Amino acid sequence: MKLGYYISLLFLGIFIQVRVNAQISPGDLSQKHSGLEGMSNCTKCHAIGNAVTNQNCLACHKEIQSLLNRKGGYHSDATVISKRCVECHSDHHGKKFQMTRFDQKTFNHNLAGYKLENSHAPVDCKKCHKTDYISDNEIKKRANTFLGLQQECNSCHKDYHQGTLDKKCNSCHDTKKFKPAPGFDHNKAKFRLKGAHTKTTCIECHKKTTKNGADFQTFTGLKFSSCVDCHKDVHNGKFGLNCANCHNDESFKKLNQNISNFNHNKTDYPLTGKHVKVECRLCHKNNNYLTPINTTQCKNCHTDFHKGDFIKNNINPDCKECHTLEKAFTFTTYGIENHQTTSFKLEGSHIATPCASCHKSESRWKFKSVGQQCVDCHKDIHNGQISEKYYPKSDCAKCHNMEVWTTVLFDHNTTNWKLEGNHAKATCRTCHFTKITPQEPISKQKFSGLGVKCAQCHDNIHGNQFEVNGETDCIRCHSSKITWDVSSFDHSKTRFPLDGKHVNVACAKCHKETKIENQKERRVYKLSKIRCIDCHS
């Protein structure tokens, strides 16, 4: 009986204690705070007669207090520090309750004092907030914590330079990409980049190796006092170790304009004339200055500009036969004396004609098979206009000469129109060329089918006064021998023969009357009145 009594009392006590705790505590504490369960621990968080205080929270959570003291981290932000801890981290919701909870996708990381930019922005939170990057051993023990990270790059990233460079990575790099390093200024280094060095990639000088089992690139401790510290001496010491005596930073292949210690005259080919200013690389191909160059003939270096035009008996004469180094290639020593030994001797105006006028068409110079007939070079302006009888095979020399083209030697007596008097003095163009229109410079040619009557070429100033059977024969009165006089006219054959004083009177004294015919003023020679009183008052 007594045993049953005591057991009943025990269960009653336990029941009463549970009922009392249930009345005082609103619920179980989270797993993190489970060590604070019990009425004796309430004041560790709660002030007597008051709620949970920040002071009590920070008394345990010293890592947060440390951040607040340094004014760093999320809890130091003005929008957060003004709040009570329990506003975000309440408890008594059960052991499995997560006291630290927020939407990681919408969280404003700027409030944490570390702005996520560029490559950091899309990184998942778990990639950075993990124990591997936490140096504090106490914080490191906490699962899923967001505390304990440092802002130094090397706290998360492996030091690629393995301590050989400044730990302040952002002095060279940014958060976009590790490469390139936009903040690095090589001009602030001991070796400033100039000329071609500015175009050289980093890897060409800073080689990649392996150090401590990891990839490593050397940026310190490089020698640069002499060019041969980095570059191979292609001259094998023949010209000393001071490369700058001949070369410069712009390009190793581009030598200095005034190389002080190199004298080309000591070689088997002294530089003269135009060769003096030629860049070394144009002759010394592939930067090779030791391989001998065959300088016996120009064509060994230069392309045959004339493309074999002067080959004779399978022998191509060297350029120096006509050209010289002292003057440009366009100058030639080949003169008139040389040309007179060819099959086409220069005569007359051809002597003063520039070579290009005959030997150059567009951009091509040609000296072989140029042609020796006039029409091979000159345009035949008479093409098809002159009979083959007088112009056989378009031979210009039948009429023209090489001295003056306008001088014509054609014998007109071989035609059916012999030239006499002033006709013999007239130029060919006077009779055989007529302008198409007065404004156009081009003339129309006609050498056949021309009439032999005066009025067919000349203006008949008398109109139809002297027509016989509808035709005016000027020769009845005028002579074409010397001048256009009227020595052939016989006044005695008219109805008013001249005698006495009338013989010496000028024609115009009597023939004053004029009339308009075809819009032209004509002097009247057939007078209707011939009495004395008609002329004399």
PDB file of C-alpha atoms in Angstrom, residues 178-299:
ATOM      1  CA  PHE A 178      40.777  38.267 -62.456  1.00  0.00           C
ATOM      2  CA  LYS A 179      42.337  38.855 -65.881  1.00  0.00           C
ATOM      3  CA  PRO A 180      43.270  41.373 -67.055  1.00  0.00           C
ATOM      4  CA  ALA A 181      44.377  43.553 -64.129  1.00  0.00           C
ATOM      5  CA  PRO A 182      43.041  47.006 -65.115  1.00  0.00           C
ATOM      6  CA  GLY A 183      44.393  48.704 -62.009  1.00  0.00           C
ATOM      7  CA  PHE A 184      47.987  47.763 -62.696  1.00  0.00           C
ATOM      8  CA  ASP A 185      50.136  50.505 -64.185  1.00  0.00           C
ATOM      9  CA  HIS A 186      53.397  49.161 -65.551  1.00  0.00           C
ATOM     10  CA  ASN A 187      54.797  52.694 -65.651  1.00  0.00           C
ATOM     11  CA  LYS A 188      54.883  52.614 -61.849  1.00  0.00           C
ATOM     12  CA  ALA A 189      57.014  49.497 -61.935  1.00  0.00           C
ATOM     13  CA  LYS A 190      60.802  49.504 -62.105  1.00  0.00           C
ATOM     14  CA  PHE A 191      60.630  48.608 -65.811  1.00  0.00           C
ATOM     15  CA  ARG A 192      58.460  51.007 -67.773  1.00  0.00           C
ATOM     16  CA  LEU A 193      56.992  49.730 -71.023  1.00  0.00           C
ATOM     17  CA  LYS A 194      57.925  51.634 -74.177  1.00  0.00           C
ATOM     18  CA  GLY A 195      57.607  51.032 -77.930  1.00  0.00           C
ATOM     19  CA  ALA A 196      56.949  47.426 -78.928  1.00  0.00           C
ATOM     20  CA  HIS A 197      56.982  46.397 -75.257  1.00  0.00           C
ATOM     21  CA  THR A 198      53.580  48.074 -74.842  1.00  0.00           C
ATOM     22  CA  LYS A 199      52.117  45.614 -77.348  1.00  0.00           C
ATOM     23  CA  THR A 200      53.695  42.534 -75.771  1.00  0.00           C
ATOM     24  CA  THR A 201      51.418  40.187 -73.833  1.00  0.00           C
ATOM     25  CA  CYS A 202      52.230  39.661 -70.156  1.00  0.00           C
ATOM     26  CA  ILE A 203      52.901  35.952 -70.614  1.00  0.00           C
ATOM     27  CA  GLU A 204      55.780  36.665 -73.034  1.00  0.00           C
ATOM     28  CA  CYS A 205      57.822  38.182 -70.204  1.00  0.00           C
ATOM     29  CA  HIS A 206      56.136  36.762 -67.114  1.00  0.00           C
ATOM     30  CA  LYS A 207      56.339  33.041 -67.726  1.00  0.00           C
ATOM     31  CA  LYS A 208      54.072  30.502 -66.091  1.00  0.00           C
ATOM     32  CA  THR A 209      55.684  27.830 -63.928  1.00  0.00           C
ATOM     33  CA  THR A 210      54.705  25.553 -61.047  1.00  0.00           C
ATOM     34  CA  LYS A 211      55.410  26.561 -57.457  1.00  0.00           C
ATOM     35  CA  ASN A 212      54.425  24.650 -54.344  1.00  0.00           C
ATOM     36  CA  GLY A 213      52.435  22.319 -56.555  1.00  0.00           C
ATOM     37  CA  ALA A 214      50.316  25.105 -58.044  1.00  0.00           C
ATOM     38  CA  ASP A 215      50.374  27.224 -61.196  1.00  0.00           C
ATOM     39  CA  PHE A 216      52.505  30.300 -60.657  1.00  0.00           C
ATOM     40  CA  GLN A 217      53.406  33.310 -62.771  1.00  0.00           C
ATOM     41  CA  THR A 218      56.566  35.273 -61.995  1.00  0.00           C
ATOM     42  CA  PHE A 219      56.091  39.021 -61.625  1.00  0.00           C
ATOM     43  CA  THR A 220      58.984  39.895 -59.316  1.00  0.00           C
ATOM     44  CA  GLY A 221      62.713  39.287 -59.365  1.00  0.00           C
ATOM     45  CA  LEU A 222      63.039  39.518 -63.153  1.00  0.00           C
ATOM     46  CA  LYS A 223      66.303  40.840 -64.598  1.00  0.00           C
ATOM     47  CA  PHE A 224      66.005  43.711 -67.057  1.00  0.00           C
ATOM     48  CA  SER A 225      69.256  45.661 -66.906  1.00  0.00           C
ATOM     49  CA  SER A 226      70.224  44.411 -70.379  1.00  0.00           C
ATOM     50  CA  CYS A 227      68.207  43.377 -73.432  1.00  0.00           C
ATOM     51  CA  VAL A 228      69.862  39.941 -73.430  1.00  0.00           C
ATOM     52  CA  ASP A 229      68.349  39.265 -70.002  1.00  0.00           C
ATOM     53  CA  CYS A 230      65.151  38.535 -71.941  1.00  0.00           C
ATOM     54  CA  HIS A 231      66.099  38.448 -75.619  1.00  0.00           C
ATOM     55  CA  LYS A 232      68.456  36.140 -77.465  1.00  0.00           C
ATOM     56  CA  ASP A 233      71.525  37.852 -78.896  1.00  0.00           C
ATOM     57  CA  VAL A 234      71.151  36.974 -82.581  1.00  0.00           C
ATOM     58  CA  HIS A 235      74.567  38.522 -83.248  1.00  0.00           C
ATOM     59  CA  ASN A 236      76.252  36.220 -80.713  1.00  0.00           C
ATOM     60  CA  GLY A 237      78.126  39.102 -79.083  1.00  0.00           C
ATOM     61  CA  LYS A 238      79.716  40.298 -82.324  1.00  0.00           C
ATOM     62  CA  PHE A 239      78.484  43.855 -81.810  1.00  0.00           C
ATOM     63  CA  GLY A 240      78.561  43.963 -78.003  1.00  0.00           C
ATOM     64  CA  LEU A 241      75.717  43.743 -75.504  1.00  0.00           C
ATOM     65  CA  ASN A 242      74.352  47.284 -75.815  1.00  0.00           C
ATOM     66  CA  CYS A 243      71.562  46.572 -78.291  1.00  0.00           C
ATOM     67  CA  ALA A 244      70.392  50.196 -78.121  1.00  0.00           C
ATOM     68  CA  ASN A 245      73.404  51.244 -80.179  1.00  0.00           C
ATOM     69  CA  CYS A 246      71.595  49.905 -83.237  1.00  0.00           C
ATOM     70  CA  HIS A 247      68.085  48.948 -82.146  1.00  0.00           C
ATOM     71  CA  ASN A 248      65.250  50.726 -80.377  1.00  0.00           C
ATOM     72  CA  ASP A 249      62.094  49.877 -78.474  1.00  0.00           C
ATOM     73  CA  GLU A 250      59.836  50.480 -81.474  1.00  0.00           C
ATOM     74  CA  SER A 251      60.942  47.330 -83.260  1.00  0.00           C
ATOM     75  CA  PHE A 252      64.050  45.193 -83.166  1.00  0.00           C
ATOM     76  CA  LYS A 253      63.860  45.027 -86.950  1.00  0.00           C
ATOM     77  CA  LYS A 254      63.804  48.809 -87.252  1.00  0.00           C
ATOM     78  CA  LEU A 255      67.290  50.103 -86.634  1.00  0.00           C
ATOM     79  CA  ASN A 256      68.146  53.553 -85.377  1.00  0.00           C
ATOM     80  CA  GLN A 257      68.593  56.206 -88.052  1.00  0.00           C
ATOM     81  CA  ASN A 258      72.060  57.062 -86.790  1.00  0.00           C
ATOM     82  CA  ILE A 259      73.737  53.823 -85.801  1.00  0.00           C
ATOM     83  CA  SER A 260      76.921  55.038 -84.218  1.00  0.00           C
ATOM     84  CA  ASN A 261      78.994  51.895 -84.115  1.00  0.00           C
ATOM     85  CA  PHE A 262      78.104  50.134 -87.354  1.00  0.00           C
ATOM     86  CA  ASN A 263      79.918  51.042 -90.559  1.00  0.00           C
ATOM     87  CA  HIS A 264      78.493  49.321 -93.635  1.00  0.00           C
ATOM     88  CA  ASN A 265      81.500  50.470 -95.635  1.00  0.00           C
ATOM     89  CA  LYS A 266      83.517  47.817 -93.869  1.00  0.00           C
ATOM     90  CA  THR A 267      81.432  45.151 -95.569  1.00  0.00           C
ATOM     91  CA  ASP A 268      81.899  43.895 -99.127  1.00  0.00           C
ATOM     92  CA  TYR A 269      79.027  46.125-100.213  1.00  0.00           C
ATOM     93  CA  PRO A 270      79.421  49.804 -99.233  1.00  0.00           C
ATOM     94  CA  LEU A 271      76.124  51.671 -99.277  1.00  0.00           C
ATOM     95  CA  THR A 272      75.916  54.525-101.784  1.00  0.00           C
ATOM     96  CA  GLY A 273      73.213  56.696-103.290  1.00  0.00           C
ATOM     97  CA  LYS A 274      69.644  55.615-102.619  1.00  0.00           C
ATOM     98  CA  HIS A 275      70.807  52.524-100.746  1.00  0.00           C
ATOM     99  CA  VAL A 276      72.035  54.689 -97.867  1.00  0.00           C
ATOM    100  CA  LYS A 277      68.476  55.416 -96.714  1.00  0.00           C
ATOM    101  CA  VAL A 278      67.094  51.905 -97.239  1.00  0.00           C
ATOM    102  CA  GLU A 279      65.988  50.118 -94.055  1.00  0.00           C
ATOM    103  CA  CYS A 280      68.260  47.208 -93.137  1.00  0.00           C
ATOM    104  CA  ARG A 281      65.353  44.742 -92.953  1.00  0.00           C
ATOM    105  CA  LEU A 282      64.506  45.290 -96.623  1.00  0.00           C
ATOM    106  CA  CYS A 283      67.780  43.653 -97.603  1.00  0.00           C
ATOM    107  CA  HIS A 284      68.447  41.523 -94.525  1.00  0.00           C
ATOM    108  CA  LYS A 285      65.354  39.339 -94.596  1.00  0.00           C
ATOM    109  CA  ASN A 286      63.991  37.653 -91.465  1.00  0.00           C
ATOM    110  CA  ASN A 287      66.237  39.825 -89.293  1.00  0.00           C
ATOM    111  CA  ASN A 288      69.244  37.806 -90.456  1.00  0.00           C
ATOM    112  CA  TYR A 289      72.319  40.017 -90.706  1.00  0.00           C
ATOM    113  CA  LEU A 290      74.899  37.246 -90.970  1.00  0.00           C
ATOM    114  CA  THR A 291      73.840  35.425 -94.126  1.00  0.00           C
ATOM    115  CA  PRO A 292      75.777  36.880 -97.106  1.00  0.00           C
ATOM    116  CA  ILE A 293      73.724  38.682 -99.760  1.00  0.00           C
ATOM    117  CA  ASN A 294      74.578  38.324-103.452  1.00  0.00           C
ATOM    118  CA  THR A 295      75.093  41.938-104.529  1.00  0.00           C
ATOM    119  CA  THR A 296      76.658  41.286-107.933  1.00  0.00           C
ATOM    120  CA  GLN A 297      73.471  42.233-109.804  1.00  0.00           C
ATOM    121  CA  CYS A 298      70.491  44.437-109.011  1.00  0.00           C
ATOM    122  CA  LYS A 299      68.012  41.717-109.980  1.00  0.00           C
TER     123      LYS A 299
END
